[in-house]
Amino acid sequence: MKIINIFILVRRQMRYLYAMFALVDCNNFYASCERVFNPSLRKKPIAILSNNDGCVIARSDEAKALGLPMGAPAFKYKEFFKANNIQLFSSNYALYGDMSSRVMRILEQFSPDVEVYSIDEAFLQLNGFDSCNLREYGIEMRQRILKWTGIPTCVGIAPTKALSKVANKIARKFPRETGGVYVIDSEEKRIKALKWTQLKDVWGIGPALHKRLSAKQCKTAYDFVQLHDMWVRKTFSITEWKLKKDLEGISKIGPETIKNKRAIATTRSFESAIEDLENIKERISTFACSGAEKLRKQGSSCHMMLVFLRSDYHKKNSEQHRASVMVNIPFPTNSSLTLSANAVKAVASIYKKGIQYKKAGVIFTGIVPTDNHQLQLFNSENPKHLPLMRTIDFINKKYHQPKLKLGNQNLNRTWKMRQEHLSPHYTTNLKDIITVKCP
């Protein structure tokens, strides 16, 4: 019996000698991006607002400490922002996207296997680092990112992706003790980390799953891994079983592959209510062209689209109307000309005169690969559309904006969100580049 126990212990310890995963997460990424170019914001509470300055989507640690909740509606918290001197910013996606790309390019210097998980975090697979001091390697990552971009990060390193998430939370929670880097490289550390991690904080466990597991007296990640494998497989699914094994230190969650979208939606709230049908047609045409460009980018076509219109439901005294229509296209297409014509015709059929419309959208479904779909004898795309779309995409990509548009689009108008607190595009627009004053 002692020999068997020793064998199991040795086998468990061996897993820490093979490939390890590092999760690098940018701290308060949106707020940190703003601070890079405006150092006066350091240690001040910051809140980033969603599209049209609707609600809070990101907070600095200082704002969290003041009790500002995630998703707080901006119009309801105006007095709270003012009373606590919270610095507000509209979402500057151009800046955040560019800073994210810079961070990811730096991470590629530390491993050839980088999986970008979101705009502010990435997994690195560390193969062949057996003789390397992983903690020092993680510290080197943090220092280089901070020096080259000004973005603070935390690094969690472990034998599986789920455990690297746990390690990252520990590094973030205890920055002084860990130096922003924590490595789970032994059974003792793994068990201690799982006992510390609350079940609701485990990567992949949402509210519904948390509720069901709580009924089994699961309070921590350690309680979860104590459940029997067969019970987890039978009660939940293979996904939850893989998560359990990952937390046990047995890698089951592999790299995610990028899949083409099954539906592509372009929906917008108008800057102000629109009643005129011609203006609505222009907006719908623009939305259809935007969606068509997304189809072409992923090499897809569609043969169905949903077009909808909605009035402003906040205006209780106004007449309300919402309608939608599904359009079947006889052949798969990604041509802006074809999709725009069908979308404009569809929106005219559901338009109601005298209604103040606030939102509209076009959703493409029935998506198939452009180079592999059922051909039809009598219905097909105009062959001139394909080279025309390629040319339009090439020119628009070259100038980073839609220079070429269809005739039914407003050539002088682009859709703009309400962004009353937008910071400059420091890294993506020469007009906004920082001016350095030398004495």
CSV table of C-alpha atoms in Angstrom, one decimal:
chain,number,residue,atom,x,y,z
A,1,MET,CA,0.0,0.0,0.0
A,2,LYS,CA,2.8,2.4,0.8
A,3,ILE,CA,4.5,1.6,-2.5
A,4,ILE,CA,1.2,2.5,-4.4
A,5,ASN,CA,0.8,5.8,-2.5
A,6,ILE,CA,4.4,6.7,-3.2
A,7,PHE,CA,3.9,5.9,-6.9
A,8,ILE,CA,0.8,8.1,-7.0
A,9,LEU,CA,2.6,11.0,-5.3
A,10,VAL,CA,5.6,10.7,-7.7
A,11,ARG,CA,3.2,10.6,-10.7
A,12,ARG,CA,1.4,13.7,-9.5
A,13,GLN,CA,4.6,15.6,-8.9
A,14,MET,CA,5.9,14.6,-12.4
A,15,ARG,CA,3.2,16.7,-14.0
A,16,TYR,CA,5.0,19.9,-12.9
A,17,LEU,CA,8.1,18.8,-14.9
A,18,TYR,CA,6.3,19.0,-18.3
A,19,ALA,CA,4.7,21.8,-20.2
A,20,MET,CA,3.4,24.7,-18.1
A,21,PHE,CA,0.9,27.4,-18.9
A,22,ALA,CA,1.3,31.1,-18.1
A,23,LEU,CA,-1.7,33.4,-18.0
A,24,VAL,CA,-0.7,37.1,-18.4
A,25,ASP,CA,-3.5,39.5,-17.4
A,26,CYS,CA,-3.3,43.2,-17.7
A,27,ASN,CA,-4.4,45.0,-14.5
A,28,ASN,CA,-7.5,47.2,-15.0
A,29,PHE,CA,-6.5,47.3,-18.7
A,30,TYR,CA,-8.8,50.1,-20.0
A,31,ALA,CA,-8.0,52.4,-17.0
A,32,SER,CA,-4.3,51.5,-17.4
A,33,CYS,CA,-4.3,52.6,-21.0
A,34,GLU,CA,-5.7,56.0,-20.1
A,35,ARG,CA,-3.0,56.3,-17.4
A,36,VAL,CA,-0.1,55.6,-19.7
A,37,PHE,CA,-0.7,58.8,-21.6
A,38,ASN,CA,-2.0,60.8,-18.7
A,39,PRO,CA,0.1,60.1,-15.6
A,40,SER,CA,-1.9,62.5,-13.5
A,41,LEU,CA,-4.7,59.9,-13.4
A,42,ARG,CA,-2.5,57.5,-11.3
A,43,LYS,CA,-4.1,56.5,-8.0
A,44,LYS,CA,-7.3,58.3,-9.0
A,45,PRO,CA,-10.7,56.5,-9.4
A,46,ILE,CA,-11.4,55.9,-13.1
A,47,ALA,CA,-14.5,54.5,-14.8
A,48,ILE,CA,-14.8,53.6,-18.5
A,49,LEU,CA,-18.2,53.8,-20.1
A,50,SER,CA,-19.8,51.5,-22.7
A,51,ASN,CA,-21.0,52.5,-26.2
A,52,ASN,CA,-23.0,55.7,-26.2
A,53,ASP,CA,-21.7,56.3,-22.7
A,54,GLY,CA,-24.4,54.0,-21.4
A,55,CYS,CA,-23.0,52.2,-18.4
A,56,VAL,CA,-19.7,51.4,-16.6
A,57,ILE,CA,-17.8,48.5,-18.2
A,58,ALA,CA,-14.4,48.9,-16.5
A,59,ARG,CA,-13.2,50.4,-13.2
A,60,SER,CA,-9.8,51.1,-11.5
A,61,ASP,CA,-9.1,49.6,-8.1
A,62,GLU,CA,-9.8,53.0,-6.6
A,63,ALA,CA,-13.3,53.2,-8.2
A,64,LYS,CA,-14.0,49.6,-7.0
A,65,ALA,CA,-13.1,50.6,-3.4
A,66,LEU,CA,-15.6,53.5,-3.5
A,67,GLY,CA,-18.4,50.9,-4.2
A,68,LEU,CA,-19.0,51.7,-7.9
A,69,PRO,CA,-20.7,48.6,-9.3
A,70,MET,CA,-19.9,47.1,-12.7
A,71,GLY,CA,-22.7,47.9,-15.2
A,72,ALA,CA,-23.8,51.0,-13.3
A,73,PRO,CA,-26.0,53.2,-15.6
A,74,ALA,CA,-24.2,56.5,-16.2
A,75,PHE,CA,-27.3,58.7,-16.0
A,76,LYS,CA,-28.2,57.2,-12.6
A,77,TYR,CA,-24.7,57.7,-11.1
A,78,LYS,CA,-24.0,61.2,-12.2
A,79,GLU,CA,-24.0,62.5,-8.6
A,80,PHE,CA,-22.0,59.6,-7.4
A,81,PHE,CA,-19.3,60.3,-10.0
A,82,LYS,CA,-19.2,63.9,-9.1
A,83,ALA,CA,-19.2,63.4,-5.3
A,84,ASN,CA,-16.3,60.9,-5.5
A,85,ASN,CA,-14.4,62.8,-8.2
A,86,ILE,CA,-14.4,59.7,-10.5
A,87,GLN,CA,-12.7,60.4,-13.8
A,88,LEU,CA,-15.0,59.3,-16.6
A,89,PHE,CA,-13.9,58.1,-20.0
A,90,SER,CA,-15.8,56.9,-23.1
A,91,SER,CA,-14.6,53.6,-24.6
A,92,ASN,CA,-11.5,54.4,-26.7
A,93,TYR,CA,-11.5,51.1,-28.6
A,94,ALA,CA,-8.8,52.3,-31.1
A,95,LEU,CA,-6.4,53.0,-28.3
A,96,TYR,CA,-7.2,49.9,-26.3
A,97,GLY,CA,-6.9,47.6,-29.3
A,98,ASP,CA,-3.5,49.1,-30.3
A,99,MET,CA,-2.1,48.8,-26.8
A,100,SER,CA,-3.4,45.2,-26.6
A,101,SER,CA,-1.5,44.4,-29.8
A,102,ARG,CA,1.7,45.8,-28.4
A,103,VAL,CA,1.4,43.7,-25.3
A,104,MET,CA,0.7,40.5,-27.3
A,105,ARG,CA,3.7,41.1,-29.6
A,106,ILE,CA,5.9,41.4,-26.5
A,107,LEU,CA,4.5,38.1,-25.1
A,108,GLU,CA,5.5,36.4,-28.4
A,109,GLN,CA,9.1,37.0,-27.5
A,110,PHE,CA,8.7,34.7,-24.5
A,111,SER,CA,6.9,31.8,-26.2
A,112,PRO,CA,6.1,30.7,-29.7
A,113,ASP,CA,2.7,29.4,-28.5
A,114,VAL,CA,0.6,32.4,-27.5
A,115,GLU,CA,-3.2,32.2,-27.3
A,116,VAL,CA,-4.9,35.6,-27.1
A,117,TYR,CA,-7.8,34.9,-24.8
A,118,SER,CA,-9.2,38.4,-24.7
A,119,ILE,CA,-8.1,42.0,-25.3
A,120,ASP,CA,-6.2,42.1,-22.0
A,121,GLU,CA,-5.1,38.5,-21.3
A,122,ALA,CA,-3.3,35.7,-23.0
A,123,PHE,CA,-2.1,32.1,-22.3
A,124,LEU,CA,1.5,31.2,-23.0
A,125,GLN,CA,2.4,27.5,-23.3
A,126,LEU,CA,5.9,27.0,-21.9
A,127,ASN,CA,7.4,23.9,-23.4
A,128,GLY,CA,11.0,23.0,-22.7
A,129,PHE,CA,11.4,25.3,-19.7
A,130,ASP,CA,12.3,22.5,-17.3
A,131,SER,CA,15.6,24.1,-16.2
A,132,CYS,CA,14.2,27.6,-16.2
A,133,ASN,CA,13.2,29.5,-13.0
A,134,LEU,CA,9.6,30.2,-14.0
A,135,ARG,CA,9.0,32.8,-11.4
A,136,GLU,CA,12.0,34.9,-12.6
A,137,TYR,CA,10.8,34.3,-16.2
A,138,GLY,CA,7.3,35.7,-15.2
A,139,ILE,CA,8.9,38.7,-13.5
A,140,GLU,CA,10.9,39.4,-16.7
A,141,MET,CA,7.6,39.3,-18.7
A,142,ARG,CA,6.0,41.9,-16.3
A,143,GLN,CA,9.0,44.2,-16.3
A,144,ARG,CA,9.4,44.2,-20.1
A,145,ILE,CA,5.7,44.9,-20.7
A,146,LEU,CA,5.7,47.6,-18.1
A,147,LYS,CA,8.8,49.2,-19.5
A,148,TRP,CA,7.8,49.0,-23.2
A,149,THR,CA,4.1,49.9,-22.8
A,150,GLY,CA,3.5,51.2,-19.3
A,151,ILE,CA,0.8,48.6,-18.7
A,152,PRO,CA,0.9,46.7,-15.3
A,153,THR,CA,0.3,43.0,-15.5
A,154,CYS,CA,0.1,39.9,-13.3
A,155,VAL,CA,1.3,36.4,-14.2
A,156,GLY,CA,0.0,33.0,-13.1
A,157,ILE,CA,2.0,29.9,-14.0
A,158,ALA,CA,0.7,26.3,-13.6
A,159,PRO,CA,0.6,22.9,-15.4
A,160,THR,CA,-2.9,23.6,-16.7
A,161,LYS,CA,-4.9,26.6,-18.0
A,162,ALA,CA,-7.5,26.5,-15.2
A,163,LEU,CA,-4.8,26.4,-12.6
A,164,SER,CA,-2.9,29.3,-14.2
A,165,LYS,CA,-6.1,31.3,-13.9
A,166,VAL,CA,-6.1,30.5,-10.1
A,167,ALA,CA,-2.4,31.4,-9.9
A,168,ASN,CA,-3.0,34.7,-11.6
A,169,LYS,CA,-5.8,35.6,-9.1
A,170,ILE,CA,-3.4,34.9,-6.3
A,171,ALA,CA,-0.7,37.1,-7.9
A,172,ARG,CA,-3.3,39.9,-8.4
A,173,LYS,CA,-4.7,39.6,-4.8
A,174,PHE,CA,-1.3,39.5,-3.1
A,175,PRO,CA,1.0,41.8,-5.2
A,176,ARG,CA,3.5,42.5,-2.3
A,177,GLU,CA,3.9,38.8,-1.3
A,178,THR,CA,4.1,37.5,-4.9
A,179,GLY,CA,5.6,40.4,-6.8
A,180,GLY,CA,2.8,40.0,-9.3
A,181,VAL,CA,3.9,36.5,-10.2
A,182,TYR,CA,2.7,33.2,-8.7
A,183,VAL,CA,3.8,29.7,-9.8
A,184,ILE,CA,1.9,26.5,-8.8
A,185,ASP,CA,4.6,24.0,-9.2
A,186,SER,CA,3.8,21.4,-6.5
A,187,GLU,CA,0.9,19.5,-5.1
A,188,GLU,CA,1.1,21.4,-1.8
A,189,LYS,CA,0.7,24.7,-3.7
A,190,ARG,CA,-2.1,23.4,-5.9
A,191,ILE,CA,-4.2,22.2,-2.9
A,192,LYS,CA,-3.6,25.3,-0.9
A,193,ALA,CA,-4.6,27.5,-3.9
A,194,LEU,CA,-7.8,25.5,-4.5
A,195,LYS,CA,-8.8,25.7,-0.9
A,196,TRP,CA,-8.3,29.5,-1.0
A,197,THR,CA,-10.3,30.0,-4.3
A,198,GLN,CA,-14.0,30.5,-3.8
A,199,LEU,CA,-16.2,28.4,-6.2
A,200,LYS,CA,-17.8,31.5,-7.7
A,201,ASP,CA,-14.3,32.8,-8.7
A,202,VAL,CA,-13.3,29.6,-10.7
A,203,TRP,CA,-12.9,30.2,-14.4
A,204,GLY,CA,-15.8,28.6,-16.3
A,205,ILE,CA,-18.2,28.4,-13.3
A,206,GLY,CA,-21.1,30.7,-13.9
A,207,PRO,CA,-24.1,31.6,-11.7
A,208,ALA,CA,-26.2,28.7,-12.8
A,209,LEU,CA,-23.5,26.1,-12.3
A,210,HIS,CA,-22.4,27.7,-9.0
A,211,LYS,CA,-26.0,27.3,-7.7
A,212,ARG,CA,-26.1,23.6,-8.6
A,213,LEU,CA,-22.7,22.9,-7.1
A,214,SER,CA,-23.6,24.8,-3.9
A,215,ALA,CA,-26.4,22.4,-3.3
A,216,LYS,CA,-23.6,19.7,-3.1
A,217,GLN,CA,-21.9,21.8,-0.4
A,218,CYS,CA,-19.2,23.0,-2.8
A,219,LYS,CA,-17.8,26.3,-1.5
A,220,THR,CA,-14.3,26.3,-2.9
A,221,ALA,CA,-12.5,25.0,-5.9
A,222,TYR,CA,-11.0,22.2,-3.7
A,223,ASP,CA,-14.6,21.0,-2.9
A,224,PHE,CA,-15.3,20.8,-6.6
A,225,VAL,CA,-12.4,18.6,-7.4
A,226,GLN,CA,-13.4,16.2,-4.6
A,227,LEU,CA,-16.5,15.3,-6.5
A,228,HIS,CA,-16.5,11.9,-8.2
A,229,ASP,CA,-15.6,12.0,-11.9
A,230,MET,CA,-18.6,9.9,-13.0
A,231,TRP,CA,-21.0,12.0,-11.1
A,232,VAL,CA,-19.7,15.2,-12.7
A,233,ARG,CA,-19.9,13.6,-16.2
A,234,LYS,CA,-23.4,12.3,-15.6
A,235,THR,CA,-24.8,15.4,-13.9
A,236,PHE,CA,-23.2,18.1,-16.1
A,237,SER,CA,-21.2,17.6,-19.3
A,238,ILE,CA,-17.8,16.9,-20.7
A,239,THR,CA,-17.0,20.6,-20.3
A,240,GLU,CA,-17.3,20.6,-16.5
A,241,TRP,CA,-15.4,17.3,-16.3
A,242,LYS,CA,-12.5,18.8,-18.3
A,243,LEU,CA,-12.5,21.8,-15.9
A,244,LYS,CA,-12.4,19.5,-12.9
A,245,LYS,CA,-9.4,17.5,-14.3
A,246,ASP,CA,-7.7,20.8,-15.2
A,247,LEU,CA,-8.0,21.9,-11.6
A,248,GLU,CA,-6.6,18.6,-10.5
A,249,GLY,CA,-3.5,19.4,-12.6
A,250,ILE,CA,-4.3,17.1,-15.5
A,251,SER,CA,-4.4,19.2,-18.7
A,252,LYS,CA,-7.7,18.7,-20.5
A,253,ILE,CA,-8.5,22.3,-21.7
A,254,GLY,CA,-6.5,22.8,-24.9
A,255,PRO,CA,-6.0,25.8,-27.1
A,256,GLU,CA,-9.2,27.4,-28.5
A,257,THR,CA,-9.5,27.5,-32.3
A,258,ILE,CA,-11.0,30.5,-34.0
A,259,LYS,CA,-14.3,29.6,-35.6
A,260,ASN,CA,-16.3,31.5,-38.2
A,261,LYS,CA,-19.4,33.2,-36.7
A,262,ARG,CA,-22.8,31.5,-37.3
A,263,ALA,CA,-24.5,34.9,-37.3
A,264,ILE,CA,-23.2,38.4,-38.0
A,265,ALA,CA,-25.1,41.4,-36.6
A,266,THR,CA,-24.8,45.1,-37.1
A,267,THR,CA,-27.2,46.9,-34.9
A,268,ARG,CA,-27.0,50.6,-33.8
A,269,SER,CA,-28.9,53.1,-31.7
A,270,PHE,CA,-29.3,56.3,-33.7
A,271,GLU,CA,-27.8,59.6,-32.4
A,272,SER,CA,-31.3,61.0,-32.4
A,273,ALA,CA,-34.7,59.5,-33.2
A,274,ILE,CA,-35.4,59.2,-37.0
A,275,GLU,CA,-38.9,59.4,-38.6
A,276,ASP,CA,-38.0,59.9,-42.2
A,277,LEU,CA,-38.0,56.6,-44.3
A,278,GLU,CA,-35.1,57.8,-46.6
A,279,ASN,CA,-32.8,58.4,-43.6
A,280,ILE,CA,-33.7,55.0,-42.2
A,281,LYS,CA,-33.0,53.4,-45.6
A,282,GLU,CA,-29.6,55.0,-45.6
A,283,ARG,CA,-28.7,53.7,-42.1
A,284,ILE,CA,-29.9,50.2,-43.0
A,285,SER,CA,-27.8,50.2,-46.2
A,286,THR,CA,-24.8,51.2,-44.2
A,287,PHE,CA,-25.4,48.4,-41.6
A,288,ALA,CA,-25.8,45.8,-44.4
A,289,CYS,CA,-22.6,46.9,-46.0
A,290,SER,CA,-20.8,46.7,-42.7
A,291,GLY,CA,-22.1,43.2,-42.2
A,292,ALA,CA,-21.2,42.2,-45.8
A,293,GLU,CA,-17.6,43.3,-45.1
A,294,LYS,CA,-17.5,41.1,-42.0
A,295,LEU,CA,-18.7,38.2,-44.1
A,296,ARG,CA,-16.0,38.7,-46.7
A,297,LYS,CA,-13.4,39.0,-44.0
A,298,GLN,CA,-14.1,35.5,-42.7
A,299,GLY,CA,-14.6,34.0,-46.2
A,300,SER,CA,-18.3,33.5,-45.8
A,301,SER,CA,-21.6,34.2,-47.5
A,302,CYS,CA,-25.2,34.2,-46.3
A,303,HIS,CA,-28.6,33.4,-47.7
A,304,MET,CA,-30.8,34.8,-44.9
A,305,MET,CA,-31.0,38.1,-43.1
A,306,LEU,CA,-33.1,39.6,-40.4
A,307,VAL,CA,-33.9,43.3,-40.5
A,308,PHE,CA,-35.5,45.1,-37.6
A,309,LEU,CA,-36.7,48.6,-36.5
A,310,ARG,CA,-37.5,49.8,-32.9
A,311,SER,CA,-38.9,53.0,-31.5
A,312,ASP,CA,-37.6,54.6,-28.3
A,313,TYR,CA,-39.3,52.7,-25.5
A,314,HIS,CA,-38.0,55.2,-23.0
A,315,LYS,CA,-40.5,57.8,-24.4
A,316,LYS,CA,-43.6,56.4,-22.8
A,317,ASN,CA,-45.8,59.1,-24.2
A,318,SER,CA,-44.8,58.5,-27.8
A,319,GLU,CA,-46.4,55.8,-30.0
A,320,GLN,CA,-44.3,52.6,-29.9
A,321,HIS,CA,-43.6,50.3,-32.7
A,322,ARG,CA,-41.1,47.5,-33.2
A,323,ALA,CA,-41.0,45.1,-36.2
A,324,SER,CA,-38.7,42.7,-37.9
A,325,VAL,CA,-38.7,40.7,-41.2
A,326,MET,CA,-36.7,37.7,-42.3
A,327,VAL,CA,-35.4,37.8,-45.9
A,328,ASN,CA,-34.5,34.7,-47.8
A,329,ILE,CA,-31.9,35.3,-50.6
A,330,PRO,CA,-32.1,32.7,-53.4
A,331,PHE,CA,-28.3,32.2,-53.4
A,332,PRO,CA,-25.5,32.7,-50.9
A,333,THR,CA,-23.9,36.1,-51.2
A,334,ASN,CA,-21.5,38.5,-49.5
A,335,SER,CA,-22.0,41.3,-52.0
A,336,SER,CA,-22.7,44.7,-50.4
A,337,LEU,CA,-24.8,45.5,-53.5
A,338,THR,CA,-27.1,42.5,-53.2
A,339,LEU,CA,-27.4,42.6,-49.4
A,340,SER,CA,-28.0,46.3,-49.2
A,341,ALA,CA,-30.7,46.2,-51.9
A,342,ASN,CA,-32.5,43.4,-50.0
A,343,ALA,CA,-32.1,45.1,-46.6
A,344,VAL,CA,-33.5,48.4,-47.9
A,345,LYS,CA,-36.5,46.7,-49.5
A,346,ALA,CA,-37.1,44.8,-46.2
A,347,VAL,CA,-37.0,47.9,-44.0
A,348,ALA,CA,-39.5,49.7,-46.2
A,349,SER,CA,-41.9,46.9,-45.7
A,350,ILE,CA,-41.9,47.2,-41.9
A,351,TYR,CA,-41.7,51.0,-41.7
A,352,LYS,CA,-44.6,52.7,-40.1
A,353,LYS,CA,-45.2,56.4,-40.8
A,354,GLY,CA,-45.2,58.8,-37.9
A,355,ILE,CA,-43.0,56.7,-35.6
A,356,GLN,CA,-39.8,58.0,-34.1
A,357,TYR,CA,-37.4,55.2,-34.5
A,358,LYS,CA,-34.3,54.9,-32.3
A,359,LYS,CA,-32.7,51.6,-33.2
A,360,ALA,CA,-32.3,49.4,-36.3
A,361,GLY,CA,-30.2,46.5,-37.3
A,362,VAL,CA,-29.3,43.8,-39.8
A,363,ILE,CA,-28.5,40.2,-38.8
A,364,PHE,CA,-27.0,37.8,-41.3
A,365,THR,CA,-27.8,34.1,-40.8
A,366,GLY,CA,-27.6,31.0,-42.9
A,367,ILE,CA,-23.9,31.5,-43.2
A,368,VAL,CA,-21.9,29.1,-45.4
A,369,PRO,CA,-18.3,29.1,-46.7
A,370,THR,CA,-18.0,31.2,-49.9
A,371,ASP,CA,-15.8,28.6,-51.6
A,372,ASN,CA,-17.9,25.6,-50.7
A,373,HIS,CA,-21.7,25.9,-51.0
A,374,GLN,CA,-24.5,24.4,-53.1
A,375,LEU,CA,-24.6,26.0,-56.6
A,376,GLN,CA,-27.9,26.7,-58.3
A,377,LEU,CA,-28.7,26.5,-62.0
A,378,PHE,CA,-30.9,29.6,-62.5
A,379,ASN,CA,-30.0,31.8,-59.5
A,380,SER,CA,-26.5,33.0,-58.9
A,381,GLU,CA,-24.5,36.1,-57.9
A,382,ASN,CA,-23.5,38.6,-60.6
A,383,PRO,CA,-19.9,37.6,-61.4
A,384,LYS,CA,-18.9,41.3,-61.6
A,385,HIS,CA,-19.6,41.7,-57.9
A,386,LEU,CA,-16.7,39.6,-56.7
A,387,PRO,CA,-13.8,41.7,-58.1
A,388,LEU,CA,-15.7,44.9,-57.2
A,389,MET,CA,-16.0,43.9,-53.5
A,390,ARG,CA,-12.3,42.9,-53.4
A,391,THR,CA,-11.3,46.4,-54.7
A,392,ILE,CA,-13.6,48.1,-52.3
A,393,ASP,CA,-12.2,46.1,-49.3
A,394,PHE,CA,-8.6,46.7,-50.5
A,395,ILE,CA,-9.0,50.5,-50.7
A,396,ASN,CA,-11.0,50.8,-47.4
A,397,LYS,CA,-8.4,48.7,-45.6
A,398,LYS,CA,-5.6,50.8,-47.0
A,399,TYR,CA,-7.1,54.0,-45.7
A,400,HIS,CA,-8.5,52.5,-42.4
A,401,GLN,CA,-11.9,53.9,-43.1
A,402,PRO,CA,-14.8,53.4,-45.6
A,403,LYS,CA,-13.7,55.7,-48.4
A,404,LEU,CA,-15.8,53.8,-51.0
A,405,LYS,CA,-19.5,53.5,-50.3
A,406,LEU,CA,-22.7,52.7,-52.2
A,407,GLY,CA,-24.7,55.4,-53.9
A,408,ASN,CA,-27.6,55.1,-51.4
A,409,GLN,CA,-25.2,55.7,-48.5
A,410,ASN,CA,-24.5,59.2,-47.2
A,411,LEU,CA,-20.9,59.9,-48.3
A,412,ASN,CA,-20.3,62.6,-45.7
A,413,ARG,CA,-21.8,60.6,-42.7
A,414,THR,CA,-20.3,58.0,-40.5
A,415,TRP,CA,-22.1,56.4,-37.6
A,416,LYS,CA,-20.9,58.0,-34.3
A,417,MET,CA,-21.5,56.9,-30.8
A,418,ARG,CA,-22.2,59.4,-28.0
A,419,GLN,CA,-18.7,59.8,-26.6
A,420,GLU,CA,-18.6,62.9,-24.4
A,421,HIS,CA,-15.6,61.7,-22.4
A,422,LEU,CA,-13.4,60.3,-25.2
A,423,SER,CA,-9.6,60.6,-24.8
A,424,PRO,CA,-7.4,61.2,-27.8
A,425,HIS,CA,-6.3,58.3,-30.1
A,426,TYR,CA,-2.7,58.7,-29.0
A,427,THR,CA,-1.2,55.8,-30.9
A,428,THR,CA,-3.5,55.5,-34.0
A,429,ASN,CA,-4.1,59.0,-35.2
A,430,LEU,CA,-1.2,61.4,-36.0
A,431,LYS,CA,-3.4,64.4,-35.0
A,432,ASP,CA,-3.6,63.0,-31.5
A,433,ILE,CA,0.1,62.1,-31.0
A,434,ILE,CA,1.6,63.4,-27.8
A,435,THR,CA,3.5,66.6,-28.0
A,436,VAL,CA,6.7,66.6,-25.9
A,437,LYS,CA,7.9,70.0,-24.8
A,438,CYS,CA,11.7,70.2,-24.2
A,439,PRO,CA,13.1,73.0,-22.0
